[in-house]
Amino acid sequence: MILSKRLLRRTDVTLILAAAAIVVMSLVIIGSATHVNTPSEERYWFVQRQGISIIVDIALAAFLMNFDYKILQRYGNHFYVFNLVLLVLVMLVGQTALGAQRWIALGPISIQPSEFSKLIMIIALAAMIEKRDKIDSIVDLVPVAAYVGVPFLLVLKQPDLGTSLVFLAIFFGMVFAAGIRLRLLFGIFAAGLAAMPVLWHFLKDYQKMRIMVFMDPNVDPLGAGYHIIQSKIAIGSGMLFGKGLFGGTQSQLNFLPENHTDFIFSVVGEELGFVGCTVLLLLYLIVLWRGIRIAQNASDTFGRLLAVGITSMIAFHVLVNVGMTMGIMPVTGIPLPLMSYGVSSLTTNIMAIAILLNIQLRRQKLLF
């Protein structure tokens, strides 16, 4: 089925342009961050691979916009089971890298199921909550929390603390949109804070170290604190207008680790300066603003919950990723949406934007 002209006229052009601008900026920064540290014949390999992924993802996004998103609601439980199967499969046959078992090899590429699991969880949770009359007591909340808790624990087991925390952001955003009483929500936060001393003992040693270096990077300046120190140097040295593309010394001389993935915002800060960082953050602000507006104007509860879940996911990613590069958040290793290099992350976020556009297109019943 092809979108009718009437539907196309209602497309959220602002959201599309903001997301597209971030993606284009991503290709430029990835190219700048990686061109020195790769052999000449593979100098733009990362850019080429990301570009191919973008083309494939745009085609996938067009497909997602060609059917009524409400169809997803019918298969909420199926998505949930598929999600669990994927996460268990990672534990059984997944590849290990950087001390974590998160990837499944599919020929020449590797996918990270935990990235896709966030969007799948949003769809499944929206379908579940929509069927419930209300969530205004702890009794109503427990089944919902347990529903999210299973994939949360499977991701935490990999271990992937950053992605598991995204599940919590999605959970709180969606139950808030479902009408949970604020007193109950604040009570959960208070209980979580009170439980932190106990949860500390369940963290792995490297996770404890990340929290310690967040408080003081000089605790381990050549180890766990190295990323934060180099990132802050990179961002600070960019000053107002930056050192120019391909001119960042921290990135180009390989002082800044993971400069095309988790710490790509540091490259933006060093090479494009405060102005470049501001432009990028304004683009994210536009995406989040449109996500909120789409949620407000959704024609049904399921669409509203989907939009809130997706917006919560993107907002948490931006907040934590930018925060950790500036040293105001612990390093958790979650990518910057639409910016960081990575096929799984890019595909997940473009699909999420496509679903937002789908909800926007069909926000009035007359358009079905």
Coordinates of C-alpha atoms in Angstrom, one line a residue:
M1 CA 0.0 0.0 0.0
I2 CA 1.3 3.5 -0.9
L3 CA 0.6 6.5 1.3
S4 CA -2.2 8.6 0.0
K5 CA -1.5 12.3 -0.9
R6 CA -3.7 13.3 1.9
L7 CA -1.6 11.4 4.4
L8 CA 1.7 12.7 2.9
R9 CA 0.5 16.3 3.3
R10 CA 0.2 15.7 7.1
T11 CA 3.8 14.4 7.3
D12 CA 5.8 16.0 10.1
V13 CA 8.4 17.7 7.9
T14 CA 10.0 19.4 11.0
L15 CA 10.8 16.0 12.6
I16 CA 12.1 14.6 9.3
L17 CA 14.4 17.5 8.7
A18 CA 15.8 17.5 12.3
A19 CA 16.5 13.8 12.2
A20 CA 18.0 14.0 8.7
A21 CA 20.3 16.9 9.8
I22 CA 21.6 14.8 12.7
V23 CA 22.2 11.8 10.4
V24 CA 24.1 14.0 7.9
M25 CA 26.1 15.6 10.7
S26 CA 26.9 12.1 12.0
L27 CA 28.4 11.0 8.6
V28 CA 30.7 14.1 8.6
I29 CA 31.8 13.6 12.2
I30 CA 32.4 9.8 11.8
G31 CA 34.5 10.5 8.7
S32 CA 36.5 13.1 10.6
A33 CA 37.0 10.8 13.7
T34 CA 38.1 7.7 11.8
H35 CA 40.0 8.9 8.7
V36 CA 43.4 9.0 10.4
N37 CA 43.2 5.8 12.4
T38 CA 42.4 3.5 9.5
P39 CA 44.5 2.3 6.5
S40 CA 44.3 4.6 3.4
E41 CA 42.3 2.0 1.4
E42 CA 39.8 1.8 4.2
R43 CA 39.9 5.5 5.3
Y44 CA 36.1 6.0 4.9
W45 CA 35.0 2.5 5.5
F46 CA 33.0 3.5 8.6
V47 CA 31.3 6.3 6.7
Q48 CA 30.5 4.0 3.8
R49 CA 29.0 1.3 6.0
Q50 CA 27.0 3.9 8.0
G51 CA 25.8 5.4 4.7
I52 CA 24.6 2.0 3.4
S53 CA 22.8 1.4 6.6
I54 CA 21.1 4.8 6.3
I55 CA 19.8 3.9 2.8
V56 CA 18.5 0.5 3.9
D57 CA 16.9 2.1 7.0
I58 CA 15.2 4.8 5.0
A59 CA 13.6 2.1 2.9
L60 CA 12.5 0.3 6.1
A61 CA 11.1 3.5 7.5
A62 CA 9.0 4.0 4.3
F63 CA 7.6 0.5 4.8
L64 CA 6.8 1.2 8.4
M65 CA 4.8 4.3 7.5
N66 CA 2.7 2.4 4.9
F67 CA 0.5 0.6 7.4
D68 CA -1.6 1.6 10.3
Y69 CA 0.6 1.4 13.5
K70 CA -2.4 0.0 15.4
I71 CA -1.6 -3.4 13.7
L72 CA 1.4 -3.5 16.0
Q73 CA -0.9 -3.6 19.0
R74 CA -2.4 -7.0 18.0
Y75 CA 1.0 -8.6 18.2
G76 CA 2.3 -7.1 21.4
N77 CA 2.8 -10.4 23.2
H78 CA 4.4 -11.9 20.1
F79 CA 6.9 -9.1 20.0
Y80 CA 7.6 -9.6 23.7
V81 CA 8.3 -13.3 23.3
F82 CA 10.5 -12.6 20.3
N83 CA 12.4 -10.1 22.3
L84 CA 13.1 -12.6 25.1
V85 CA 14.2 -15.2 22.5
L86 CA 16.6 -12.7 21.0
L87 CA 18.1 -11.8 24.4
V88 CA 18.4 -15.5 25.4
L89 CA 20.0 -16.2 22.1
V90 CA 22.7 -13.6 22.8
M91 CA 23.6 -15.5 26.0
L92 CA 23.9 -18.8 24.2
V93 CA 25.7 -17.9 20.9
G94 CA 26.6 -14.2 21.3
Q95 CA 30.0 -12.8 20.6
T96 CA 32.1 -11.3 23.4
A97 CA 33.8 -8.0 23.0
L98 CA 35.1 -5.4 25.5
G99 CA 34.1 -7.8 28.3
A100 CA 30.5 -8.1 27.3
Q101 CA 28.5 -10.7 25.4
R102 CA 26.1 -8.5 23.4
W103 CA 26.4 -9.3 19.6
I104 CA 25.2 -12.0 17.2
A105 CA 27.2 -12.5 14.0
L106 CA 25.1 -12.5 10.8
G107 CA 27.7 -13.1 8.0
P108 CA 29.9 -10.0 7.6
I109 CA 27.9 -7.9 10.2
S110 CA 27.1 -8.2 13.8
I111 CA 23.8 -7.0 15.3
Q112 CA 23.2 -6.0 18.9
P113 CA 19.8 -7.4 20.0
S114 CA 19.7 -5.2 23.1
E115 CA 19.4 -2.2 20.8
F116 CA 16.4 -3.6 19.0
S117 CA 14.9 -4.8 22.3
K118 CA 14.3 -1.3 23.5
L119 CA 11.9 -0.5 20.6
I120 CA 10.3 -3.9 20.8
M121 CA 9.8 -3.4 24.5
I122 CA 8.1 -0.1 23.8
I123 CA 5.6 -1.7 21.4
A124 CA 4.9 -4.7 23.7
L125 CA 4.5 -2.5 26.8
A126 CA 2.2 0.0 25.1
A127 CA 0.0 -2.9 24.0
M128 CA 0.0 -4.3 27.6
I129 CA -0.8 -1.0 29.3
E130 CA -3.5 -0.1 26.8
K131 CA -5.4 -3.2 27.9
R132 CA -5.4 -2.2 31.5
D133 CA -8.1 0.0 32.9
K134 CA -5.8 2.0 35.2
I135 CA -2.4 2.1 36.9
D136 CA -3.0 4.0 40.2
S137 CA -1.8 1.5 42.9
I138 CA 1.1 -0.7 43.6
V139 CA -1.0 -3.7 42.8
D140 CA -1.6 -2.4 39.3
L141 CA 2.0 -1.5 38.9
V142 CA 3.6 -4.8 39.9
P143 CA 2.5 -6.8 36.7
V144 CA 3.8 -4.0 34.5
A145 CA 7.1 -3.8 36.3
A146 CA 7.5 -7.5 36.1
Y147 CA 6.8 -7.4 32.3
V148 CA 9.7 -5.0 31.9
G149 CA 11.8 -6.6 34.5
V150 CA 12.5 -9.9 32.6
P151 CA 14.1 -8.3 29.5
F152 CA 15.8 -5.7 31.9
L153 CA 17.5 -8.5 33.8
L154 CA 18.5 -10.4 30.6
V155 CA 20.2 -7.2 29.2
L156 CA 21.8 -6.5 32.6
K157 CA 23.2 -10.1 32.5
Q158 CA 25.2 -9.4 29.3
P159 CA 26.3 -7.1 31.1
D160 CA 24.9 -3.9 29.6
L161 CA 24.1 -1.6 32.4
G162 CA 23.5 1.4 30.1
T163 CA 20.8 -0.3 28.0
S164 CA 19.1 -1.8 31.0
L165 CA 18.8 1.7 32.4
V166 CA 17.1 2.8 29.2
F167 CA 14.4 0.2 30.0
L168 CA 13.8 2.0 33.3
A169 CA 13.5 5.3 31.5
I170 CA 11.0 3.8 29.1
F171 CA 9.0 2.2 31.9
F172 CA 8.7 5.4 34.0
G173 CA 7.9 7.5 31.0
M174 CA 5.1 5.2 29.8
V175 CA 3.5 4.6 33.2
F176 CA 3.5 8.3 33.8
A177 CA 1.7 8.8 30.5
A178 CA -0.7 6.0 31.5
G179 CA -1.8 8.1 34.5
I180 CA 0.1 6.7 37.4
R181 CA -0.3 8.8 40.6
L182 CA 2.6 11.1 41.2
R183 CA 2.7 10.1 44.9
L184 CA 3.3 6.5 43.9
L185 CA 5.9 7.5 41.3
F186 CA 7.8 9.5 43.8
G187 CA 7.6 6.7 46.2
I188 CA 9.2 4.3 43.7
F189 CA 12.1 6.8 43.2
A190 CA 12.6 7.2 46.9
A191 CA 12.7 3.4 47.3
G192 CA 15.2 3.2 44.5
L193 CA 17.5 5.7 46.2
A194 CA 17.2 3.9 49.5
A195 CA 18.1 0.6 47.9
M196 CA 21.3 2.0 46.3
P197 CA 23.6 0.9 49.1
V198 CA 22.3 -2.6 48.8
L199 CA 22.5 -2.6 44.9
W200 CA 26.1 -1.5 45.1
H201 CA 27.1 -4.9 46.3
F202 CA 25.5 -6.5 43.2
L203 CA 27.5 -4.3 40.7
K204 CA 30.5 -5.7 39.0
D205 CA 33.9 -4.3 39.8
Y206 CA 34.2 -2.3 36.6
Q207 CA 30.8 -0.8 37.2
K208 CA 31.7 0.3 40.7
M209 CA 34.9 1.8 39.3
R210 CA 32.9 3.8 36.7
I211 CA 30.8 5.3 39.5
M212 CA 34.0 6.1 41.5
V213 CA 35.7 7.8 38.5
F214 CA 32.5 9.8 37.9
M215 CA 33.0 11.3 41.3
D216 CA 36.7 11.7 40.7
P217 CA 38.3 10.7 37.4
N218 CA 41.8 11.0 38.9
V219 CA 41.1 7.9 41.0
D220 CA 42.2 5.9 38.0
P221 CA 43.5 8.5 35.4
L222 CA 45.1 5.9 33.1
G223 CA 42.4 3.3 33.4
A224 CA 38.6 3.8 34.1
G225 CA 39.0 7.6 34.3
Y226 CA 40.9 8.0 31.1
H227 CA 37.8 8.3 28.9
I228 CA 36.3 11.1 30.9
I229 CA 39.5 13.0 31.3
Q230 CA 40.3 12.9 27.5
S231 CA 36.7 13.7 26.7
K232 CA 36.6 16.8 28.9
I233 CA 39.9 18.0 27.4
A234 CA 38.5 17.5 23.9
I235 CA 35.3 19.4 24.5
G236 CA 37.0 22.2 26.5
S237 CA 39.7 22.7 23.9
G238 CA 37.1 23.3 21.2
M239 CA 36.1 26.5 22.8
L240 CA 33.5 28.6 20.8
F241 CA 34.0 27.6 17.2
G242 CA 36.2 24.5 17.5
K243 CA 39.4 23.5 15.8
G244 CA 37.7 22.7 12.5
L245 CA 36.8 19.4 10.9
F246 CA 39.8 16.9 10.8
G247 CA 41.6 19.3 13.1
G248 CA 40.8 17.9 16.6
T249 CA 44.1 16.8 18.2
Q250 CA 42.5 14.6 20.9
S251 CA 40.5 12.7 18.3
Q252 CA 43.0 12.7 15.4
L253 CA 45.9 11.7 17.5
N254 CA 43.9 8.9 19.0
F255 CA 43.9 10.2 22.6
L256 CA 40.1 10.0 22.7
P257 CA 38.9 6.3 22.8
E258 CA 35.7 5.3 21.0
N259 CA 35.6 8.6 19.3
H260 CA 33.2 7.5 16.5
T261 CA 30.8 5.6 18.8
D262 CA 30.1 6.4 22.5
F263 CA 32.3 9.6 22.6
I264 CA 31.3 11.1 19.2
F265 CA 29.9 14.2 21.0
S266 CA 33.4 14.9 22.3
V267 CA 34.6 15.1 18.7
V268 CA 31.7 17.6 17.9
G269 CA 32.8 19.7 20.9
E270 CA 36.5 19.7 19.9
E271 CA 36.1 20.2 16.1
L272 CA 32.9 22.3 16.0
G273 CA 33.1 23.9 19.4
F274 CA 30.3 25.3 21.6
V275 CA 28.4 26.4 18.4
G276 CA 28.5 23.0 16.9
C277 CA 27.4 21.3 20.2
T278 CA 24.5 23.9 20.5
V279 CA 23.3 23.2 17.0
L280 CA 23.3 19.5 17.6
L281 CA 21.5 19.8 20.9
L282 CA 18.9 22.1 19.4
L283 CA 18.2 19.4 16.7
Y284 CA 17.7 16.9 19.4
L285 CA 15.4 19.3 21.2
I286 CA 13.3 19.6 18.1
V287 CA 13.1 15.9 17.8
L288 CA 11.9 15.6 21.4
W289 CA 9.5 18.5 21.0
R290 CA 7.9 16.8 18.0
G291 CA 7.8 13.5 19.8
I292 CA 5.9 15.1 22.7
R293 CA 3.5 16.9 20.3
I294 CA 2.8 13.7 18.5
A295 CA 2.0 12.0 21.8
Q296 CA -0.4 14.8 22.7
N297 CA -2.2 14.6 19.4
A298 CA -2.3 10.8 19.0
S299 CA -5.8 9.5 18.2
D300 CA -5.7 6.6 20.6
T301 CA -4.0 5.5 23.9
F302 CA -1.7 2.9 22.1
G303 CA -0.3 5.6 19.8
R304 CA 0.2 8.0 22.7
L305 CA 2.0 5.4 24.7
L306 CA 4.2 4.5 21.7
A307 CA 5.2 8.1 21.2
V308 CA 5.9 8.7 24.9
G309 CA 8.0 5.5 25.0
I310 CA 10.1 6.5 22.0
T311 CA 10.5 10.0 23.2
S312 CA 11.6 8.8 26.6
M313 CA 14.2 6.5 25.0
I314 CA 15.7 9.2 22.8
A315 CA 15.7 11.7 25.7
F316 CA 17.5 9.3 28.1
H317 CA 20.1 8.4 25.5
V318 CA 20.9 12.1 24.7
L319 CA 20.9 13.1 28.4
V320 CA 23.2 10.2 29.5
N321 CA 25.5 10.2 26.5
V322 CA 26.1 13.9 26.4
G323 CA 26.4 14.0 30.2
M324 CA 29.0 11.3 30.4
T325 CA 31.2 13.0 27.8
M326 CA 31.1 16.1 29.9
G327 CA 31.8 14.3 33.1
I328 CA 28.4 15.0 34.7
M329 CA 27.1 11.4 34.2
P330 CA 28.8 8.1 34.8
V331 CA 30.2 6.3 31.7
T332 CA 27.6 3.8 30.7
G333 CA 28.4 3.1 27.1
I334 CA 25.1 4.0 25.4
P335 CA 25.3 5.6 21.9
L336 CA 24.1 9.1 20.9
P337 CA 20.9 8.5 18.8
L338 CA 21.4 8.9 15.1
M339 CA 25.0 10.2 15.6
S340 CA 27.1 7.3 17.0
Y341 CA 28.4 4.8 14.5
G342 CA 26.6 1.4 14.8
V343 CA 24.2 -0.4 12.5
S344 CA 21.9 -1.7 15.3
S345 CA 21.6 1.7 17.1
L346 CA 21.0 3.6 13.8
T347 CA 18.4 1.1 12.6
T348 CA 16.5 1.2 15.9
N349 CA 16.4 5.0 16.1
I350 CA 15.3 5.4 12.4
M351 CA 12.6 2.8 13.0
A352 CA 11.5 4.8 16.1
I353 CA 11.3 8.0 14.1
A354 CA 9.3 6.2 11.4
I355 CA 6.8 5.0 14.0
L356 CA 6.4 8.6 15.4
L357 CA 5.7 9.8 11.8
N358 CA 3.2 7.0 11.4
I359 CA 1.3 8.1 14.5
Q360 CA 1.4 11.7 13.3
L361 CA 0.0 10.7 9.9
R362 CA -2.9 8.9 11.4
R363 CA -3.7 11.2 14.3
Q364 CA -7.3 11.6 13.2
K365 CA -9.6 8.8 12.6
L366 CA -10.8 10.3 9.3
L367 CA -7.4 9.5 7.9
F368 CA -7.6 5.7 8.4

